[in-house]
PDB file of C-alpha atoms in Angstrom:
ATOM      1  CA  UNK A   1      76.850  71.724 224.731  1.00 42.00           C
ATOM      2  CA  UNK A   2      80.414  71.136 223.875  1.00 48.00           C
ATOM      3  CA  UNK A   3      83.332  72.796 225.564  1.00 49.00           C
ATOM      4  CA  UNK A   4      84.193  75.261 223.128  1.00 51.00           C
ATOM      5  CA  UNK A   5      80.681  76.106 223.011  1.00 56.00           C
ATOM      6  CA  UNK A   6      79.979  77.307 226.709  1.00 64.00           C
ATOM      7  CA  UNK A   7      81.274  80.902 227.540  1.00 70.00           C
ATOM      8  CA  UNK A   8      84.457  79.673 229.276  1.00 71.00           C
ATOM      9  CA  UNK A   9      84.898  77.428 226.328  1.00 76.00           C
ATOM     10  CA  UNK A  10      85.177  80.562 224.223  1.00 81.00           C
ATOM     11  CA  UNK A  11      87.475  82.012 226.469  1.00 82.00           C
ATOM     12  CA  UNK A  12      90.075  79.302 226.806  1.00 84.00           C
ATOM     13  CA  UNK A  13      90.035  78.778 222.765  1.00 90.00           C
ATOM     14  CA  UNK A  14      90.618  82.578 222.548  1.00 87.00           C
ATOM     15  CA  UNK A  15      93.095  83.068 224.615  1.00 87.00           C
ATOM     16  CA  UNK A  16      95.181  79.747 223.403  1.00 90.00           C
ATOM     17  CA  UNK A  17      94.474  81.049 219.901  1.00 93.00           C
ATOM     18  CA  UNK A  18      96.102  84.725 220.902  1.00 90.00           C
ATOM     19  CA  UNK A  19      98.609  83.105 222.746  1.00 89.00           C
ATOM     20  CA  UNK A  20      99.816  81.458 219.583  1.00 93.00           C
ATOM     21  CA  UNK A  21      99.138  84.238 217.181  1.00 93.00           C
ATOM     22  CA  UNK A  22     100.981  86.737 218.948  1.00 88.00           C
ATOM     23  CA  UNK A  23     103.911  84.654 220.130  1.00 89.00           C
ATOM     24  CA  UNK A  24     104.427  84.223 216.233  1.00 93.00           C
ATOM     25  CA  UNK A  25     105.375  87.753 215.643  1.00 91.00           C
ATOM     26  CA  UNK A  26     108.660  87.163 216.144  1.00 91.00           C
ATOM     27  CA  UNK A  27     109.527  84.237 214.087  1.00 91.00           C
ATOM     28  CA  UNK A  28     107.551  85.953 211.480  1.00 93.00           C
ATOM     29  CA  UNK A  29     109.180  89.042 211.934  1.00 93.00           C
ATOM     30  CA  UNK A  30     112.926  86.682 211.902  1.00 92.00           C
ATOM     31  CA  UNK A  31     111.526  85.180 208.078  1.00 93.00           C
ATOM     32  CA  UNK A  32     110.510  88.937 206.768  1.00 94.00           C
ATOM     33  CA  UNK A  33     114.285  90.085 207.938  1.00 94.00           C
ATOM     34  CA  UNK A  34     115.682  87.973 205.670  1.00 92.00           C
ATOM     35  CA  UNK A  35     114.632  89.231 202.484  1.00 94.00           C
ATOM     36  CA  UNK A  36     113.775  92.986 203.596  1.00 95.00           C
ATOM     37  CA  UNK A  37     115.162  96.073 205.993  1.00 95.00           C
ATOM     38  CA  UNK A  38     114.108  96.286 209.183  1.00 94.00           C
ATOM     39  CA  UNK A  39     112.223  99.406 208.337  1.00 95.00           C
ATOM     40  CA  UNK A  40     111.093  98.306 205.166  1.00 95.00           C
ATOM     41  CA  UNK A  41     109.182  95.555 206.714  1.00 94.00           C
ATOM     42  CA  UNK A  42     107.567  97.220 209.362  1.00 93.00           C
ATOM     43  CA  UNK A  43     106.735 100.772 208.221  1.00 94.00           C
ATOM     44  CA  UNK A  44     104.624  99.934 205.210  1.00 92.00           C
ATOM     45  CA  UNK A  45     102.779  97.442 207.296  1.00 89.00           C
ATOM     46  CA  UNK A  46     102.163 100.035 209.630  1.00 91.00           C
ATOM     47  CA  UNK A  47     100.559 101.905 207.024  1.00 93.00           C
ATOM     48  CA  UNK A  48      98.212  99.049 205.805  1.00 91.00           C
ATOM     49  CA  UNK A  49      96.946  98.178 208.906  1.00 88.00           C
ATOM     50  CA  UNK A  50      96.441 101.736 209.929  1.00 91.00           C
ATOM     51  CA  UNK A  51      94.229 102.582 206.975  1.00 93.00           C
ATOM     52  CA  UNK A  52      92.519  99.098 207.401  1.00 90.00           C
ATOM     53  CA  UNK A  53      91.518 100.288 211.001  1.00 89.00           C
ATOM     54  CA  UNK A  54      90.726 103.715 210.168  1.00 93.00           C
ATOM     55  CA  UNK A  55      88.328 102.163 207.400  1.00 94.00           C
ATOM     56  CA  UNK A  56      86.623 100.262 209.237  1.00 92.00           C
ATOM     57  CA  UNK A  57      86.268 103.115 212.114  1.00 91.00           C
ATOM     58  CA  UNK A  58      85.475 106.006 210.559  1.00 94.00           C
ATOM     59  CA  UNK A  59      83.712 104.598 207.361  1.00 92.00           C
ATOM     60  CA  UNK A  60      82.201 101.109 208.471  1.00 92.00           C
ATOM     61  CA  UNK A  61      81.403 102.070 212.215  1.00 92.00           C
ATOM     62  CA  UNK A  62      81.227 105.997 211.332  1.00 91.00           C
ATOM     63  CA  UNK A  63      82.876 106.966 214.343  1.00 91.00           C
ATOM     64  CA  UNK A  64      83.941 110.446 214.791  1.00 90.00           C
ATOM     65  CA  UNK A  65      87.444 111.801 214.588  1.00 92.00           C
ATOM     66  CA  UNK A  66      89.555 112.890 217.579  1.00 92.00           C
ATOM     67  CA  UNK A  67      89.119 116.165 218.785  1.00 90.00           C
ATOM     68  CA  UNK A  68      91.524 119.086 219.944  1.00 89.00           C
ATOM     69  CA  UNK A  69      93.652 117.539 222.058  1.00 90.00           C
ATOM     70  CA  UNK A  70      93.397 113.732 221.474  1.00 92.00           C
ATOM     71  CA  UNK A  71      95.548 114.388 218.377  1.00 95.00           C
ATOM     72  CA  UNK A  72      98.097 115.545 219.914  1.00 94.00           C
ATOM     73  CA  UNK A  73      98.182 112.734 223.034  1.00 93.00           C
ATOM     74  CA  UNK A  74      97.535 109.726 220.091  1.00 94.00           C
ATOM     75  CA  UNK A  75     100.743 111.173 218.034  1.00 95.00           C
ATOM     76  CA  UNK A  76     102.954 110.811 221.899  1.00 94.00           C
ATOM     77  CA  UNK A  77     101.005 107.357 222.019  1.00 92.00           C
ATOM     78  CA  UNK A  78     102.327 106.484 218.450  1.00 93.00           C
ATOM     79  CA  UNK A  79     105.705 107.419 219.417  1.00 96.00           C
ATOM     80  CA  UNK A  80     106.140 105.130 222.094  1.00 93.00           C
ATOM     81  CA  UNK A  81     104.038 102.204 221.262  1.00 89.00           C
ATOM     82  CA  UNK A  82     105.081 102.092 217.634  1.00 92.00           C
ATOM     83  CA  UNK A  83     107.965 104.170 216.707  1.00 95.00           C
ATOM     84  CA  UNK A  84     110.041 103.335 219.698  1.00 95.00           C
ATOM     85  CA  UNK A  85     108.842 100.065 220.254  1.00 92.00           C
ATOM     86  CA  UNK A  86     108.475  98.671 217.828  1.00 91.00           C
ATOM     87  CA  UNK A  87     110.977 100.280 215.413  1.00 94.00           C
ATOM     88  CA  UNK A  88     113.439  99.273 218.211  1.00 95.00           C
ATOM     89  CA  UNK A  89     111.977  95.967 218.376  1.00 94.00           C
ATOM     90  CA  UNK A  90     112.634  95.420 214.940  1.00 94.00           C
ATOM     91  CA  UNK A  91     116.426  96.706 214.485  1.00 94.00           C
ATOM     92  CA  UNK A  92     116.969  94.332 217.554  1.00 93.00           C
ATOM     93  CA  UNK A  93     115.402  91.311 216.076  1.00 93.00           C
ATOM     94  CA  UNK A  94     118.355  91.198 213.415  1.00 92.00           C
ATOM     95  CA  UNK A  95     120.635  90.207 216.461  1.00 91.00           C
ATOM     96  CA  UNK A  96     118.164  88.091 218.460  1.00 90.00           C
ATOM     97  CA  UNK A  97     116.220  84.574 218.186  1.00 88.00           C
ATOM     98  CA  UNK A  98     112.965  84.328 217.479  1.00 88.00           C
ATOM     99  CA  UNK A  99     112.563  82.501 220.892  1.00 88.00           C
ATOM    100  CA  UNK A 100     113.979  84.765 222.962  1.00 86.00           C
ATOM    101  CA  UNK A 101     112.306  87.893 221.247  1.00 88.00           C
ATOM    102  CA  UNK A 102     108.891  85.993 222.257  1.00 85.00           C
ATOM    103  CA  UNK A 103     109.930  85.455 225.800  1.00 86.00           C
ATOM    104  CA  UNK A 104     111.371  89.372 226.534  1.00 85.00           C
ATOM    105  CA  UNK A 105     107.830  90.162 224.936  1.00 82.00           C
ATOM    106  CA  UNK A 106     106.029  88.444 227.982  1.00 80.00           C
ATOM    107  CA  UNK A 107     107.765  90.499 230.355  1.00 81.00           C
ATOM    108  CA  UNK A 108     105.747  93.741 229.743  1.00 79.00           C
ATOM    109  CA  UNK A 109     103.614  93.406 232.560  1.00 78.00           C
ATOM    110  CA  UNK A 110     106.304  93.011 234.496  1.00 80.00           C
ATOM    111  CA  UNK A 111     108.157  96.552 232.860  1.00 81.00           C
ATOM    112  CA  UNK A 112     104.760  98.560 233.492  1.00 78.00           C
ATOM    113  CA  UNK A 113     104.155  97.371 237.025  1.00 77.00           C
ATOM    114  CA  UNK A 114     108.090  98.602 237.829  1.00 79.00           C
ATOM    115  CA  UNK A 115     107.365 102.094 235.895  1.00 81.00           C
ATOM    116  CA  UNK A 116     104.152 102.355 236.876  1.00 77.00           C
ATOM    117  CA  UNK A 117     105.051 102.666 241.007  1.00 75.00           C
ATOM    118  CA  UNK A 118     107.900 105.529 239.367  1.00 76.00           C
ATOM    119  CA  UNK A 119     105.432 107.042 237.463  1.00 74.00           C
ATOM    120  CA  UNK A 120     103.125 107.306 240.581  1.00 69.00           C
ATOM    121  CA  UNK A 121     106.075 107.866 242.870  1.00 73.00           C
ATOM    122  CA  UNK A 122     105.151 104.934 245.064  1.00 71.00           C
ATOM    123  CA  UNK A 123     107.918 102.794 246.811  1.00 73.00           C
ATOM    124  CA  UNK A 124     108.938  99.572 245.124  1.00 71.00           C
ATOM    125  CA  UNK A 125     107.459  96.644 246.343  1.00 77.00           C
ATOM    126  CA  UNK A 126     109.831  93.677 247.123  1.00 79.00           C
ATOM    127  CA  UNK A 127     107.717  91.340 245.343  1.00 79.00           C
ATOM    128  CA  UNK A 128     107.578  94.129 241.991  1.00 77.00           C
ATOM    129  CA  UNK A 129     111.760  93.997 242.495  1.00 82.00           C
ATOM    130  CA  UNK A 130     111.476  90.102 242.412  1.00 86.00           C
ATOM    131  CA  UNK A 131     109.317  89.462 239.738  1.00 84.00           C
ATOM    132  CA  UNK A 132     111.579  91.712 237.428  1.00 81.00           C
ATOM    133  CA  UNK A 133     114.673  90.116 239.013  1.00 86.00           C
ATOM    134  CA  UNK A 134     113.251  86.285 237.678  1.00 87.00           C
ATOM    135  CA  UNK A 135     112.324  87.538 234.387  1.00 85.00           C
ATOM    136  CA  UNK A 136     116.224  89.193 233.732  1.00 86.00           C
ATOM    137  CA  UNK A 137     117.366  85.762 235.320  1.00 90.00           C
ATOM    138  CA  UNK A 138     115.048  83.967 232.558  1.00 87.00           C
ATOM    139  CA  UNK A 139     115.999  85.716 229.557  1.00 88.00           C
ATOM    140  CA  UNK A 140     119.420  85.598 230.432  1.00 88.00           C
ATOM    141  CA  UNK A 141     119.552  82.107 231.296  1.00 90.00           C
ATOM    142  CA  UNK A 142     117.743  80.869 227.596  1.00 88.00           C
ATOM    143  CA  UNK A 143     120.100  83.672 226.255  1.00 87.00           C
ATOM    144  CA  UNK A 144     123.230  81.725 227.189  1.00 87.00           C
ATOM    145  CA  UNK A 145     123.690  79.087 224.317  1.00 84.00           C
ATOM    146  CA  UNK A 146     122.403  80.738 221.825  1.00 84.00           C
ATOM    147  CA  UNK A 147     124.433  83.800 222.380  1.00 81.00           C
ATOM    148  CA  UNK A 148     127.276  81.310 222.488  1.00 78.00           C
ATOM    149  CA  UNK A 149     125.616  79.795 219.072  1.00 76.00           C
ATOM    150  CA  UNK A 150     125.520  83.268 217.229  1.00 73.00           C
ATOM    151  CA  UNK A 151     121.738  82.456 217.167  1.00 81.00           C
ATOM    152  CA  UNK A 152     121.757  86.180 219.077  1.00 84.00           C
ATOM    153  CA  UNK A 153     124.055  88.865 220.129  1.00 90.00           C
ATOM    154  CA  UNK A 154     124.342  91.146 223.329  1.00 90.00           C
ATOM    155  CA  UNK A 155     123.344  94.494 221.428  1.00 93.00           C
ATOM    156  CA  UNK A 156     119.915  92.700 220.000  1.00 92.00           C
ATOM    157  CA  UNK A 157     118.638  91.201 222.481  1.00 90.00           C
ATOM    158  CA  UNK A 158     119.255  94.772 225.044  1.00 92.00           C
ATOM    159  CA  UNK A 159     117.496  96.316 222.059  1.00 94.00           C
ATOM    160  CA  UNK A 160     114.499  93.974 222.006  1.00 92.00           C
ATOM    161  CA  UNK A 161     114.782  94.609 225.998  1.00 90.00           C
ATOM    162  CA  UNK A 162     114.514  98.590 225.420  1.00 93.00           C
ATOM    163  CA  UNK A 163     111.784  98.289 222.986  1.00 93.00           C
ATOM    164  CA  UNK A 164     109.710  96.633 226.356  1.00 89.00           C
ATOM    165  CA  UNK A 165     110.550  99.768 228.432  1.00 90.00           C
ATOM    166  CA  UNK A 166     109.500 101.837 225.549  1.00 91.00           C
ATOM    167  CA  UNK A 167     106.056  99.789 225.289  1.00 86.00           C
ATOM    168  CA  UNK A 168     105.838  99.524 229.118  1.00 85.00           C
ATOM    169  CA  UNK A 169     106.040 103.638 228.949  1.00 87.00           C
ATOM    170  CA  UNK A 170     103.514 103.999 225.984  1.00 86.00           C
ATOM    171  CA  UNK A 171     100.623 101.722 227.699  1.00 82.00           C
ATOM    172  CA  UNK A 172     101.389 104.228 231.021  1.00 83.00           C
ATOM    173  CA  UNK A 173     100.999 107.039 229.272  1.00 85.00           C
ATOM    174  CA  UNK A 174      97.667 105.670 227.331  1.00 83.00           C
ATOM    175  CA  UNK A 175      96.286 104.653 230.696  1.00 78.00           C
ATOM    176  CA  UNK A 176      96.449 108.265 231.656  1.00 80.00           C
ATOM    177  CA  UNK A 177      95.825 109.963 228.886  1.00 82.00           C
ATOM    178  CA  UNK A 178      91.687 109.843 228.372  1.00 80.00           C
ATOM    179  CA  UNK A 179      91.524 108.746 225.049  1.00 79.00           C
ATOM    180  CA  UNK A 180      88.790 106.007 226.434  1.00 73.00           C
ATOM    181  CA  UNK A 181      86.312 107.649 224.376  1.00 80.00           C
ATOM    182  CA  UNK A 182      87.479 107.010 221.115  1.00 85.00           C
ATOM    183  CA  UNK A 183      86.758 103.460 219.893  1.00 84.00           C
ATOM    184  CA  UNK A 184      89.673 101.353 220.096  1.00 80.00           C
ATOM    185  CA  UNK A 185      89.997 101.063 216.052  1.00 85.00           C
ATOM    186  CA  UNK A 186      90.369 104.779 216.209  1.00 89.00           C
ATOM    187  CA  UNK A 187      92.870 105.053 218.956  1.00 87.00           C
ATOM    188  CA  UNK A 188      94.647 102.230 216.778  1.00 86.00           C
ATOM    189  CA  UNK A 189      94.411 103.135 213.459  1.00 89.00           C
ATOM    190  CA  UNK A 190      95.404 107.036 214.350  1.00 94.00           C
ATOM    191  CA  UNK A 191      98.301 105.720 216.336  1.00 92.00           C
ATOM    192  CA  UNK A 192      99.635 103.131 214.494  1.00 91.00           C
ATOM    193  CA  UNK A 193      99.565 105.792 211.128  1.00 95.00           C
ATOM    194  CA  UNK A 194     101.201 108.549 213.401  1.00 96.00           C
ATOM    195  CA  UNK A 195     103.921 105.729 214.200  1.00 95.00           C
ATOM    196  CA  UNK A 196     104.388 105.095 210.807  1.00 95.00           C
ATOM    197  CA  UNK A 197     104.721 108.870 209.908  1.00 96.00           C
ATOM    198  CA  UNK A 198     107.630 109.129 212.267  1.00 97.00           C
ATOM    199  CA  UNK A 199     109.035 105.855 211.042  1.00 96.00           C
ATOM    200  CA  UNK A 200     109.204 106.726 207.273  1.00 96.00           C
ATOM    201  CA  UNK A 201     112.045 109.325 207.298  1.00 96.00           C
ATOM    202  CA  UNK A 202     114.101 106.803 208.899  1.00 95.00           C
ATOM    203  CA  UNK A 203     112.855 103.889 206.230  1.00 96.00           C
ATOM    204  CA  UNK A 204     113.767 106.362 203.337  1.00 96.00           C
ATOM    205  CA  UNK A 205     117.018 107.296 204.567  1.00 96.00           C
ATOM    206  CA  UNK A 206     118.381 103.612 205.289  1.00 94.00           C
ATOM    207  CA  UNK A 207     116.756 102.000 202.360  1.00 95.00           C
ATOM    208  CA  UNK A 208     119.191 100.392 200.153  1.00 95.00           C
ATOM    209  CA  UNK A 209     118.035  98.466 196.986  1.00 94.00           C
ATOM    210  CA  UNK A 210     120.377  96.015 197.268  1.00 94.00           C
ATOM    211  CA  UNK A 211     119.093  94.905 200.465  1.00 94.00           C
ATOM    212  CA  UNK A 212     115.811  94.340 199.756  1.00 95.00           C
ATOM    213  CA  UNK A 213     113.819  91.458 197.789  1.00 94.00           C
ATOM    214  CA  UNK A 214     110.416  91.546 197.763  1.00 93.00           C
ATOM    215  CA  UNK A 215     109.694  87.882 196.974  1.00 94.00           C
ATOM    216  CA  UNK A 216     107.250  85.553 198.502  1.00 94.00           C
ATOM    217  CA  UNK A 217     108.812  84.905 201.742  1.00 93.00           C
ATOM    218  CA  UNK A 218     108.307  88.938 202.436  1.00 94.00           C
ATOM    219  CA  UNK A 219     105.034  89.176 201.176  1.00 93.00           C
ATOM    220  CA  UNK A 220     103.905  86.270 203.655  1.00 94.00           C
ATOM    221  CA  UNK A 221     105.743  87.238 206.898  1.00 94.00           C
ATOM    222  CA  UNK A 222     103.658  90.764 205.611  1.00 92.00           C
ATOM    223  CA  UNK A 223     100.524  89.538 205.310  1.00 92.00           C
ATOM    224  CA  UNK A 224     100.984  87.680 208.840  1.00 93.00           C
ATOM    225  CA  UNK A 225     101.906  90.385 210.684  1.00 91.00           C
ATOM    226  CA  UNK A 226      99.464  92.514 209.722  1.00 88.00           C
ATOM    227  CA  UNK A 227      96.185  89.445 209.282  1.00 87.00           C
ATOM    228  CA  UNK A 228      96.642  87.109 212.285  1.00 89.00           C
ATOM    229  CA  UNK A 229      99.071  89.278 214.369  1.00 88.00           C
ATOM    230  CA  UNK A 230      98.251  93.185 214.242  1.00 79.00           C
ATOM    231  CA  UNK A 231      94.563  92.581 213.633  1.00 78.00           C
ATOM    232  CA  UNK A 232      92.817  88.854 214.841  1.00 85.00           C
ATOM    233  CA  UNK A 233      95.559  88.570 217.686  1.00 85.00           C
ATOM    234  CA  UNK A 234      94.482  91.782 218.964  1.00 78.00           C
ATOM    235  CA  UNK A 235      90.482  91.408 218.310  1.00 77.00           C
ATOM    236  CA  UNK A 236      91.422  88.261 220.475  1.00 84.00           C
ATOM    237  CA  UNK A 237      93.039  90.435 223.662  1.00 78.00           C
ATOM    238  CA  UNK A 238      90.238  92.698 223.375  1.00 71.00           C
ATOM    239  CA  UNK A 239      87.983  90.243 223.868  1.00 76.00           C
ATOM    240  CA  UNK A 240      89.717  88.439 226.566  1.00 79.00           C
ATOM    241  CA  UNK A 241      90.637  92.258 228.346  1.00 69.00           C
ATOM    242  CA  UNK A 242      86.343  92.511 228.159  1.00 67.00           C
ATOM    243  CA  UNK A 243      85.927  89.445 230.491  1.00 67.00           C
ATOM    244  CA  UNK A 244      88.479  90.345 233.125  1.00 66.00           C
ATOM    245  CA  UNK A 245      91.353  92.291 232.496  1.00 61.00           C
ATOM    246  CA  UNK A 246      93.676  90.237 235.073  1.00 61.00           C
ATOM    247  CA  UNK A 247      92.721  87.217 234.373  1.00 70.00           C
ATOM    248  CA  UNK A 248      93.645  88.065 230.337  1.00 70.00           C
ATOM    249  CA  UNK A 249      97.349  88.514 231.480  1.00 70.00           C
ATOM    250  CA  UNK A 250      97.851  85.165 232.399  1.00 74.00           C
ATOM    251  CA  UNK A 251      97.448  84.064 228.824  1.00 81.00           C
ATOM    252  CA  UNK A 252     100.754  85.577 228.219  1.00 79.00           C
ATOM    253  CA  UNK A 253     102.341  83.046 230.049  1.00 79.00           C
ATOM    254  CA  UNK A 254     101.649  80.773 227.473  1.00 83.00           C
ATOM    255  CA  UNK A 255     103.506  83.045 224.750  1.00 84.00           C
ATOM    256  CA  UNK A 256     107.404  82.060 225.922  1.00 85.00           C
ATOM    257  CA  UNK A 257     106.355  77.950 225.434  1.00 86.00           C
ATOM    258  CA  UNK A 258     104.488  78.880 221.924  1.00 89.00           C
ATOM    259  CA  UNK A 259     107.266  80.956 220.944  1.00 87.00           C
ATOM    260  CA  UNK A 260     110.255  78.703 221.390  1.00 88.00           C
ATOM    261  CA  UNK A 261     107.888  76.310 220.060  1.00 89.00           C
ATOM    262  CA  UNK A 262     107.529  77.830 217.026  1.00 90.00           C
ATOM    263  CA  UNK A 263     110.974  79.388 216.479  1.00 89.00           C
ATOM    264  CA  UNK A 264     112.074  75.744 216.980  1.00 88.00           C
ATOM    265  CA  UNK A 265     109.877  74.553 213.960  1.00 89.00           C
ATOM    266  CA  UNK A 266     110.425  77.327 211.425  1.00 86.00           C
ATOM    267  CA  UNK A 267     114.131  78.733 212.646  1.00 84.00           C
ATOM    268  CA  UNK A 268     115.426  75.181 213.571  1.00 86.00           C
ATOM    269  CA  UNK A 269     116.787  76.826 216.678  1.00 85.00           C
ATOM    270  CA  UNK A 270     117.859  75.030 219.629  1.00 84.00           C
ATOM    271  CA  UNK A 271     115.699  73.918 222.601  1.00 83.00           C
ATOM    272  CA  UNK A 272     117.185  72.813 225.456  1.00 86.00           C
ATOM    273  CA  UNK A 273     117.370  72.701 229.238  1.00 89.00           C
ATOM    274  CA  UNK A 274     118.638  76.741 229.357  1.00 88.00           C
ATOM    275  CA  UNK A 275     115.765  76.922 227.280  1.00 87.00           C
ATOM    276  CA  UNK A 276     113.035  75.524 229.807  1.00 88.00           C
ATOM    277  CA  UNK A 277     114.480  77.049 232.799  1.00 90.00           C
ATOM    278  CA  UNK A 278     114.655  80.444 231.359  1.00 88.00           C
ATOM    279  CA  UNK A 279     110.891  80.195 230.317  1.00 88.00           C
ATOM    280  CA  UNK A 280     110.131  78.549 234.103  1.00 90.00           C
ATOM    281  CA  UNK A 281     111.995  81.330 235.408  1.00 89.00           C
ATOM    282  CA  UNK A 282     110.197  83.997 233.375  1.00 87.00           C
ATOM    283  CA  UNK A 283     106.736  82.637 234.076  1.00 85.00           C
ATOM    284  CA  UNK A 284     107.586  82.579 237.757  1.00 86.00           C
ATOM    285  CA  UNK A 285     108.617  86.532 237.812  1.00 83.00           C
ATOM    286  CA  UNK A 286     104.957  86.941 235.776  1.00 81.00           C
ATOM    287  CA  UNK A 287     103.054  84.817 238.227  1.00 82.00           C
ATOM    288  CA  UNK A 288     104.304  86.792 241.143  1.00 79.00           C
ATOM    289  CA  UNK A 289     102.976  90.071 239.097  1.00 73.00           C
ATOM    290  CA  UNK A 290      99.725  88.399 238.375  1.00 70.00           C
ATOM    291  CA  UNK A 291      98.861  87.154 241.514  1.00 71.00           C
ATOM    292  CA  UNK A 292      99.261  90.492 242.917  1.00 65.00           C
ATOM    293  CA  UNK A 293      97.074  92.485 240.463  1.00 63.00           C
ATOM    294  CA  UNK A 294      94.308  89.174 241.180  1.00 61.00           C
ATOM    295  CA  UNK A 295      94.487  89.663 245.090  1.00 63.00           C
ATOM    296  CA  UNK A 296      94.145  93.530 244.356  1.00 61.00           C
ATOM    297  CA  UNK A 297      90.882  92.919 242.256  1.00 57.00           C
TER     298      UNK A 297
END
């Protein structure tokens, strides 16, 4: 049997295929910012992909709507995981590299395991306080030249930073919130079109004409973000999360080296030794996360 074929075969190509899928989202996101908004080329993807998942819940899989209260709990989810976060995430991008919008993304675990000892008033754990401490150190470190490049500015890349607290809060608040009985299509279709709803005011109010050109190079970084990213790269994590939650994580480590990767392909944007140390640095600060949730399981 070859190695792809055996069940840790499987496992390795998925997680090295969601690895590279979702470390794209922010190059793609970089090429859709140049022809549209920020809002404009996230909201009506929201949309999309919201009735594509709602589709295939409610009318392939017929399962049932939310009930009573798990409306109003995926509406709070929506806010947080895709109105804040990723609206934020977005209006940062316009002032941040590709690269470096791929490596804040790998901190998350980082963000939840520091809110998640606040949320649960426990004390901070010096190895929690490190971990975050490596990862700032990182990003600012592969910030450096290209700040001093105009490849990024302060004010986008602390955005793209507060978009991780706002995700970090959202996948709290969804641990604790017992939607687990809705089918994960429903939790993200509803979600992601509750996002969307609280998105499109802001879309319709900033939209200006002259800003906007829907041409080819929008209609790709589109259909990206919604295909490979929003929808396979996520099939991917769910599949990975099935066979041991933990052990999934460490596949993000692989999205800072992808990411720079790619930005350096598509953006032409500069690799270089601030560049290597600030991923080392970040995947250090994750490791020490990792390791910790392992020895706990």
């Amino acid at each position: 049997m070859s190695a792809t074929g055996s069940p840790r075969g499987k496992l390795i190509l998925a997680g090295i295929t969601f690895a590279f899928l979702w470390a794209s989202a922010s190059a793609a996101t970089k090429v859709g910012l140049s022809a549209v908004q920020p809002m404009v080329l996230f909201v009506p993807r929201f949309f999309l992909a919201a009735v594509i998942m709602l589709l295939i819940s409610h009318a392939g899989m017929k399962k049932s709507l939310p009930q009573g209260k798990e409306w109003g709990r995926l509406a709070v989810y929506g806010l947080f995981n895709i109105s804040l976060y990723l609206g934020i995430y977005v209006v940062g991008m316009t002032g941040t590299s590709a690269g470096l919008g791929s490596l804040a993304t790998a901190t998350n675990p980082v963000f939840i395991s520091l809110l998640s000892a606040v949320w649960l008033r426990k004390p901070l754990k010096p190895l929690t306080i490190l971990s975050l401490l490596l990862c700032m150190a990182g990003i600012g470190v592969a910030a450096w030249p290209l700040l001093a490049d105009s490849y990024a500015t302060p004010i986008g890349l602390s955005l793209v930073l507060v978009s991780m607290i706002a995700y970090s809060v959202g996948a709290i608040y969804f641990s604790a919130s017992n939607l687990g009985s809705l089918h994960i299509f429903t939790v993200n279709g509803w979600q992601t079109l509750f996002g969307g709803l609280f998105l499109l005011p802001v879309m319709i109010w900033q939209y200006d004409p002259a800003l906007n050109s829907f041409n080819l190079t929008w209609l790709l970084s589109t259909l990206w973000l919604i295909g490979p990213v929003s929808m396979v790269a996520v099939l991917l994590w769910l599949f990975l999360l099935k066979d041991n939650p933990v052990k999934a994580s460490f596949w993000l480590f692989l999205c800072p080296v992808f990411g720079f990767g790619i930005s350096a392909v598509l953006m032409h944007e500069p690799l270089s030794f601030f560049t290597l140390a600030g991923v080392v640095l970040v995947i250090g600060g994750l490791c020490l996360v990792q390791m910790r949730r392992l020895k706990q399981q």
